Short mmCIF file of C-alpha atoms and ligand atoms in Angstrom, two decimals:
data_model
loop_
_atom_site.label_atom_id
_atom_site.label_comp_id
_atom_site.label_asym_id
_atom_site.label_seq_id
_atom_site.Cartn_x
_atom_site.Cartn_y
_atom_site.Cartn_z
CA MET A 1 0.00 0.00 0.00
CA GLU A 2 1.36 3.42 -0.91
CA LYS A 3 2.09 5.82 1.91
CA ILE A 4 -0.46 8.63 2.26
CA GLY A 5 0.27 11.84 4.16
CA ARG A 6 -2.08 12.42 7.11
CA ASN A 7 -3.30 15.65 5.55
CA ASP A 8 -3.65 14.18 2.06
CA PRO A 9 -7.09 13.28 0.72
CA CYS A 10 -8.19 9.81 1.85
CA TRP A 11 -7.77 6.95 -0.62
CA CYS A 12 -11.51 6.24 -0.41
CA GLY A 13 -12.42 9.35 -2.35
CA SER A 14 -14.53 10.84 0.47
CA GLY A 15 -12.71 14.17 0.03
CA LYS A 16 -11.79 14.14 3.74
CA LYS A 17 -8.23 14.26 5.01
CA TYR A 18 -6.72 10.81 5.52
CA LYS A 19 -6.28 11.39 9.26
CA LYS A 20 -10.00 12.18 9.59
CA CYS A 21 -11.09 9.28 7.41
CA HIS A 22 -9.47 5.86 6.95
CA GLU A 23 -6.21 6.32 8.89
CA ALA A 24 -7.45 4.63 12.07
CA PHE A 25 -9.08 1.94 9.93
CA ASP A 26 -5.80 1.19 8.11
CA GLU A 27 -3.94 1.07 11.42
CA LYS A 28 -6.45 -1.37 12.87
CA LEU A 29 -6.21 -3.54 9.77
CA ALA A 30 -2.40 -3.58 9.99
CA ARG A 31 -2.60 -4.45 13.70
CA MET A 32 -5.01 -7.34 13.04
CA GLU A 33 -2.75 -8.61 10.27
CA ARG A 34 0.25 -8.60 12.62
CA LEU A 35 -1.85 -10.65 15.03
CA GLY A 36 -2.19 -13.30 12.33
CA CYS A 37 -5.65 -12.48 11.01
CA LEU A 38 -6.44 -12.86 7.32
CA VAL A 39 -7.36 -9.30 6.28
CA PRO A 40 -8.93 -8.00 3.05
CA GLY A 41 -6.83 -6.01 0.62
CA ARG A 42 -7.84 -2.42 -0.06
CA GLU A 43 -9.40 -3.47 -3.39
CA LEU A 44 -12.12 -5.26 -1.39
CA ILE A 45 -13.07 -2.16 0.59
CA LYS A 46 -15.77 -0.28 -1.32
CA THR A 47 -15.52 3.52 -1.45
CA PRO A 48 -18.63 5.67 -0.89
CA GLU A 49 -18.84 6.31 -4.64
CA GLN A 50 -18.64 2.60 -5.44
CA ILE A 51 -21.26 1.78 -2.79
CA GLN A 52 -23.60 4.31 -4.40
CA GLY A 53 -23.09 2.74 -7.82
CA ILE A 54 -23.67 -0.78 -6.47
CA ARG A 55 -26.87 0.39 -4.75
CA GLU A 56 -28.18 1.62 -8.11
CA SER A 57 -27.35 -1.74 -9.67
CA ALA A 58 -29.13 -3.53 -6.81
CA LYS A 59 -32.26 -1.42 -7.35
CA ILE A 60 -32.56 -3.03 -10.76
CA ASN A 61 -31.80 -6.50 -9.42
CA ILE A 62 -34.50 -6.16 -6.75
CA ALA A 63 -37.05 -4.79 -9.23
CA VAL A 64 -36.40 -7.71 -11.59
CA LEU A 65 -36.93 -10.24 -8.80
CA ASP A 66 -40.10 -8.38 -7.75
CA TYR A 67 -41.31 -8.72 -11.34
CA VAL A 68 -40.63 -12.45 -11.30
CA ALA A 69 -42.43 -12.77 -7.95
CA ALA A 70 -45.51 -11.06 -9.37
CA HIS A 71 -45.75 -13.27 -12.47
CA ILE A 72 -44.40 -16.73 -11.58
CA GLY A 73 -46.83 -19.65 -11.20
CA PRO A 74 -47.94 -23.01 -12.56
CA GLY A 75 -47.64 -23.29 -16.35
CA VAL A 76 -44.81 -20.77 -16.66
CA THR A 77 -41.67 -22.11 -18.38
CA THR A 78 -38.22 -21.30 -17.06
CA GLU A 79 -37.47 -19.82 -20.51
CA GLU A 80 -40.29 -17.31 -19.89
CA ILE A 81 -38.58 -16.34 -16.63
CA ASN A 82 -35.38 -15.87 -18.61
CA ARG A 83 -37.20 -13.55 -21.02
CA TRP A 84 -38.71 -11.52 -18.16
CA VAL A 85 -35.36 -11.15 -16.46
CA HIS A 86 -33.64 -10.15 -19.68
CA GLU A 87 -36.26 -7.60 -20.69
CA GLU A 88 -36.81 -6.11 -17.22
CA THR A 89 -33.05 -5.74 -16.74
CA VAL A 90 -32.30 -4.21 -20.13
CA SER A 91 -35.30 -1.84 -20.01
CA ARG A 92 -33.84 -0.39 -16.79
CA GLY A 93 -30.44 0.14 -18.41
CA GLY A 94 -28.78 -2.94 -16.90
CA ILE A 95 -27.02 -5.98 -18.32
CA PRO A 96 -27.84 -9.49 -17.03
CA ALA A 97 -24.51 -10.63 -15.57
CA PRO A 98 -25.00 -14.39 -16.15
CA LEU A 99 -25.42 -14.03 -19.95
CA ASP A 100 -22.18 -15.28 -21.58
CA TYR A 101 -20.49 -15.42 -18.17
CA GLN A 102 -17.95 -18.21 -18.68
CA GLY A 103 -20.21 -19.40 -21.48
CA PHE A 104 -23.48 -19.48 -19.50
CA PRO A 105 -26.16 -19.36 -22.22
CA LYS A 106 -28.99 -17.47 -20.48
CA SER A 107 -29.68 -14.28 -18.48
CA VAL A 108 -30.70 -15.97 -15.22
CA CYS A 109 -30.24 -19.23 -13.32
CA THR A 110 -33.45 -21.17 -12.60
CA SER A 111 -33.03 -24.16 -10.29
CA VAL A 112 -36.06 -26.40 -9.76
CA ASN A 113 -36.51 -29.01 -6.98
CA GLU A 114 -33.37 -31.23 -6.86
CA VAL A 115 -31.37 -28.71 -8.89
CA VAL A 116 -29.00 -27.06 -6.42
CA CYS A 117 -27.93 -24.09 -8.56
CA HIS A 118 -26.94 -22.91 -12.07
CA GLY A 119 -30.04 -24.40 -13.70
CA ILE A 120 -30.40 -23.27 -17.34
CA PRO A 121 -33.82 -21.89 -18.36
CA SER A 122 -35.56 -23.98 -20.99
CA GLU A 123 -38.70 -23.83 -23.12
CA ASP A 124 -39.30 -27.50 -22.19
CA GLU A 125 -39.31 -26.92 -18.45
CA VAL A 126 -42.85 -26.06 -17.34
CA LEU A 127 -43.41 -25.17 -13.68
CA LYS A 128 -46.12 -27.23 -12.04
CA GLU A 129 -47.99 -27.19 -8.75
CA GLY A 130 -45.72 -28.47 -5.98
CA ASP A 131 -42.40 -27.34 -7.50
CA ILE A 132 -39.92 -25.17 -5.64
CA ILE A 133 -37.62 -22.96 -7.68
CA ASN A 134 -34.69 -20.65 -7.06
CA VAL A 135 -34.42 -17.67 -9.40
CA ASP A 136 -30.92 -16.18 -9.22
CA VAL A 137 -30.65 -12.70 -10.73
CA SER A 138 -27.43 -10.72 -11.21
CA THR A 139 -27.13 -7.28 -12.78
CA ILE A 140 -24.36 -5.10 -14.17
CA TYR A 141 -25.21 -1.38 -14.14
CA GLN A 142 -22.62 1.20 -15.10
CA GLY A 143 -19.95 -1.37 -14.29
CA TYR A 144 -21.33 -2.23 -10.84
CA PHE A 145 -22.54 -5.72 -9.92
CA SER A 146 -25.48 -6.88 -7.83
CA ASP A 147 -26.51 -10.47 -7.12
CA SER A 148 -29.40 -11.99 -5.17
CA SER A 149 -31.86 -14.85 -5.42
CA ARG A 150 -35.19 -15.96 -4.01
CA MET A 151 -37.16 -19.18 -3.72
CA PHE A 152 -40.68 -19.50 -5.04
CA CYS A 153 -43.22 -22.17 -4.15
CA ILE A 154 -45.41 -23.01 -7.15
CA GLY A 155 -49.01 -23.38 -6.03
CA GLU A 156 -49.52 -25.74 -3.12
CA VAL A 157 -46.24 -27.49 -2.18
CA SER A 158 -45.72 -30.33 0.29
CA PRO A 159 -45.12 -29.39 3.95
CA GLU A 160 -41.64 -30.98 3.68
CA LYS A 161 -40.61 -28.76 0.79
CA LYS A 162 -42.19 -25.68 2.37
CA ARG A 163 -40.20 -26.27 5.54
CA LEU A 164 -36.97 -26.65 3.52
CA VAL A 165 -37.62 -23.32 1.81
CA GLU A 166 -38.42 -21.56 5.08
CA VAL A 167 -35.51 -23.00 7.04
CA THR A 168 -33.10 -22.11 4.22
CA ARG A 169 -34.29 -18.51 4.46
CA GLU A 170 -33.72 -18.64 8.22
CA CYS A 171 -30.19 -19.98 7.58
CA MET A 172 -29.46 -16.95 5.41
CA MET A 173 -30.86 -14.62 8.09
CA GLN A 174 -28.72 -16.36 10.74
CA GLY A 175 -25.74 -15.59 8.52
CA LEU A 176 -26.82 -11.96 8.30
CA ALA A 177 -27.17 -11.70 12.09
CA ASN A 178 -23.62 -13.02 12.44
CA VAL A 179 -21.94 -10.46 10.19
CA LYS A 180 -19.97 -8.49 12.77
CA PRO A 181 -17.18 -6.11 11.82
CA TRP A 182 -13.63 -7.25 12.64
CA GLN A 183 -14.79 -10.83 13.21
CA PRO A 184 -13.73 -13.76 10.99
CA ILE A 185 -16.20 -14.74 8.28
CA GLY A 186 -16.08 -18.37 9.46
CA ASN A 187 -18.32 -17.31 12.37
CA MET A 188 -21.02 -16.31 9.89
CA GLY A 189 -20.80 -19.56 7.88
CA HIS A 190 -20.81 -21.59 11.08
CA ALA A 191 -24.09 -19.99 12.19
CA VAL A 192 -25.67 -20.82 8.81
CA HIS A 193 -24.55 -24.43 9.03
CA ALA A 194 -25.63 -24.86 12.65
CA HIS A 195 -29.17 -23.74 11.84
CA ALA A 196 -29.42 -26.16 8.90
CA VAL A 197 -28.10 -29.10 10.93
CA LYS A 198 -30.44 -28.30 13.84
CA ASN A 199 -33.30 -28.75 11.36
CA GLY A 200 -32.03 -32.04 9.96
CA TYR A 201 -30.62 -30.67 6.71
CA THR A 202 -27.19 -30.56 5.08
CA VAL A 203 -25.36 -27.66 3.45
CA VAL A 204 -23.51 -27.86 0.14
CA GLN A 205 -19.77 -27.60 0.75
CA GLU A 206 -18.22 -27.20 -2.69
CA ILE A 207 -20.15 -24.11 -3.81
CA GLY A 208 -20.42 -20.96 -1.74
CA GLY A 209 -20.75 -17.22 -1.79
CA HIS A 210 -18.35 -14.52 -2.88
CA GLY A 211 -17.28 -10.94 -2.69
CA VAL A 212 -19.19 -8.83 -5.23
CA GLY A 213 -19.53 -5.26 -6.47
CA LEU A 214 -16.78 -4.29 -8.87
CA GLU A 215 -16.75 -7.81 -10.34
CA PHE A 216 -19.32 -10.61 -10.39
CA HIS A 217 -17.14 -12.80 -8.20
CA GLU A 218 -14.49 -11.26 -5.96
CA ASP A 219 -12.61 -12.50 -2.91
CA PRO A 220 -13.33 -13.85 -0.43
CA TRP A 221 -14.88 -17.17 -1.34
CA VAL A 222 -17.55 -17.71 1.33
CA SER A 223 -18.27 -21.10 2.88
CA TYR A 224 -21.47 -21.89 4.79
CA VAL A 225 -19.90 -24.95 6.35
CA SER A 226 -17.12 -23.24 8.26
CA GLU A 227 -15.55 -23.32 11.70
CA PRO A 228 -15.67 -20.28 14.01
CA ASP A 229 -12.50 -18.18 14.09
CA THR A 230 -11.48 -19.08 10.54
CA GLY A 231 -11.34 -17.14 7.27
CA MET A 232 -10.99 -13.51 6.35
CA LEU A 233 -11.99 -10.76 8.75
CA MET A 234 -15.27 -9.05 7.86
CA VAL A 235 -14.33 -5.39 7.65
CA PRO A 236 -16.55 -2.31 7.13
CA GLY A 237 -16.79 -1.56 3.41
CA MET A 238 -16.56 -5.20 2.30
CA MET A 239 -19.43 -6.61 0.29
CA PHE A 240 -20.26 -10.26 -0.14
CA THR A 241 -23.17 -12.63 -0.68
CA ILE A 242 -24.90 -14.89 1.83
CA GLU A 243 -26.30 -17.68 -0.34
CA PRO A 244 -26.35 -21.10 1.33
CA MET A 245 -27.56 -24.12 -0.61
CA VAL A 246 -29.43 -26.35 1.82
CA ASN A 247 -30.34 -29.97 0.99
CA MET A 248 -33.19 -32.05 2.37
CA GLY A 249 -31.01 -35.18 2.11
CA GLY A 250 -27.26 -35.59 1.80
CA ASP A 251 -24.84 -32.84 0.85
CA GLU A 252 -23.42 -34.68 -2.19
CA ILE A 253 -23.88 -32.94 -5.54
CA TYR A 254 -22.80 -33.38 -9.15
CA THR A 255 -22.67 -31.22 -12.26
CA ASP A 256 -24.56 -32.24 -15.41
CA GLU A 257 -22.03 -33.51 -17.93
CA GLU A 258 -24.17 -32.62 -20.93
CA ASP A 259 -24.67 -28.92 -20.25
CA GLY A 260 -21.68 -28.37 -17.94
CA TRP A 261 -23.71 -26.14 -15.59
CA THR A 262 -26.74 -27.69 -13.88
CA VAL A 263 -25.82 -28.83 -10.36
CA ARG A 264 -28.08 -31.52 -8.82
CA THR A 265 -28.25 -33.37 -5.53
CA GLU A 266 -26.78 -36.87 -5.77
CA ASP A 267 -29.82 -38.39 -4.00
CA ALA A 268 -32.31 -36.38 -6.12
CA LEU A 269 -33.89 -34.89 -2.98
CA PRO A 270 -34.83 -31.20 -3.08
CA SER A 271 -32.39 -28.36 -2.45
CA ALA A 272 -33.15 -24.71 -1.64
CA GLN A 273 -31.16 -21.47 -1.76
CA TRP A 274 -31.72 -17.84 -0.90
CA GLU A 275 -29.18 -15.12 -1.58
CA ILE A 276 -28.65 -11.60 -0.31
CA GLN A 277 -25.80 -9.22 -1.04
CA ILE A 278 -24.60 -7.38 2.04
CA LEU A 279 -22.32 -4.50 2.98
CA VAL A 280 -20.32 -4.84 6.20
CA THR A 281 -20.88 -1.74 8.35
CA GLU A 282 -19.51 -0.41 11.65
CA ASN A 283 -22.41 -2.07 13.47
CA GLY A 284 -23.11 -5.22 11.48
CA ALA A 285 -24.44 -5.48 7.98
CA GLU A 286 -26.74 -3.72 5.57
CA ILE A 287 -28.65 -5.62 2.89
CA ILE A 288 -27.83 -4.22 -0.56
CA SER A 289 -29.72 -6.69 -2.75
CA TYR A 290 -32.36 -9.30 -1.90
N1 MF3 B 301 -25.56 -15.97 -9.53
C1 MF3 B 301 -24.63 -17.02 -9.20
C2 MF3 B 301 -23.98 -16.67 -7.89
O1 MF3 B 301 -24.67 -16.40 -6.98
C3 MF3 B 301 -23.61 -17.19 -10.25
C4 MF3 B 301 -24.12 -17.79 -11.45
S1 MF3 B 301 -22.88 -17.92 -12.59
C5 MF3 B 301 -23.76 -18.23 -13.98
O2 MF3 B 301 -22.82 -16.62 -7.72
F1 MF3 B 301 -22.97 -18.14 -14.96
F2 MF3 B 301 -24.32 -19.42 -13.86
F3 MF3 B 301 -24.70 -17.33 -14.08
CO1 CO B 302 -23.84 -15.10 -5.82
#
């Protein structure tokens, strides 16, 4: 990190003098690092200007998910959801981040029942009463990224599936409640896992959350099967997703060999996922996209 004079403008672009802005923060970070903590680099600390841009991106992401919520139901195909997401994003000036991301062919991920994540929308996939589906929307707006997903129950679903969907949401909220500045991120993932296990479920280990904002996927990689006191410190200005994948049966998963994307549970039992994008603050966390 380059040396900044105490009276120079702060690196965060606030316009304040460094000594009145991030000097104490940088000193604390350096102290924690000397104590052996894994600390985020400055590129992971969002500036006020970046946070504003990401909030604007998230407004679109939230509006698109609201649109899906208002129109989804039995008889809708996942390809229709893809069209909605594409059109609602573009009409608001955004770009759907999944489209062409590492070759992903559509503008949204739609994951039905035993599909864990990264399901590809299809004209042949018709939603029917009793299905549960995750719709994962990600938006680029003026270079800023937002990412969140919700579950939808199609018509009347079984009590078992409904409970999975509800508990998975609670897992995510447990994660949110355990975002505490200057604490290791493993504490957050541990709380998510504990809530799932308490309810008789398992949590996918191989796929997790991620830093987000200036890129689709930034550091840190975020596990929801983690031990307390492990992983990177959560520091004010960091942004990441809380997006646990919770399985009704075992935690084993596999990726479809034909399409290279669709992830399913090995035992074909249902899986659920909710995702929020959060900003670490001085007091805890603020939800940026949901
Ligand atoms: N939205 C997913 C996430 O939460 C990423 C999907 S990558 C894609 O990280 F290419 F499948 F869209
Ligand atoms: Co994500």
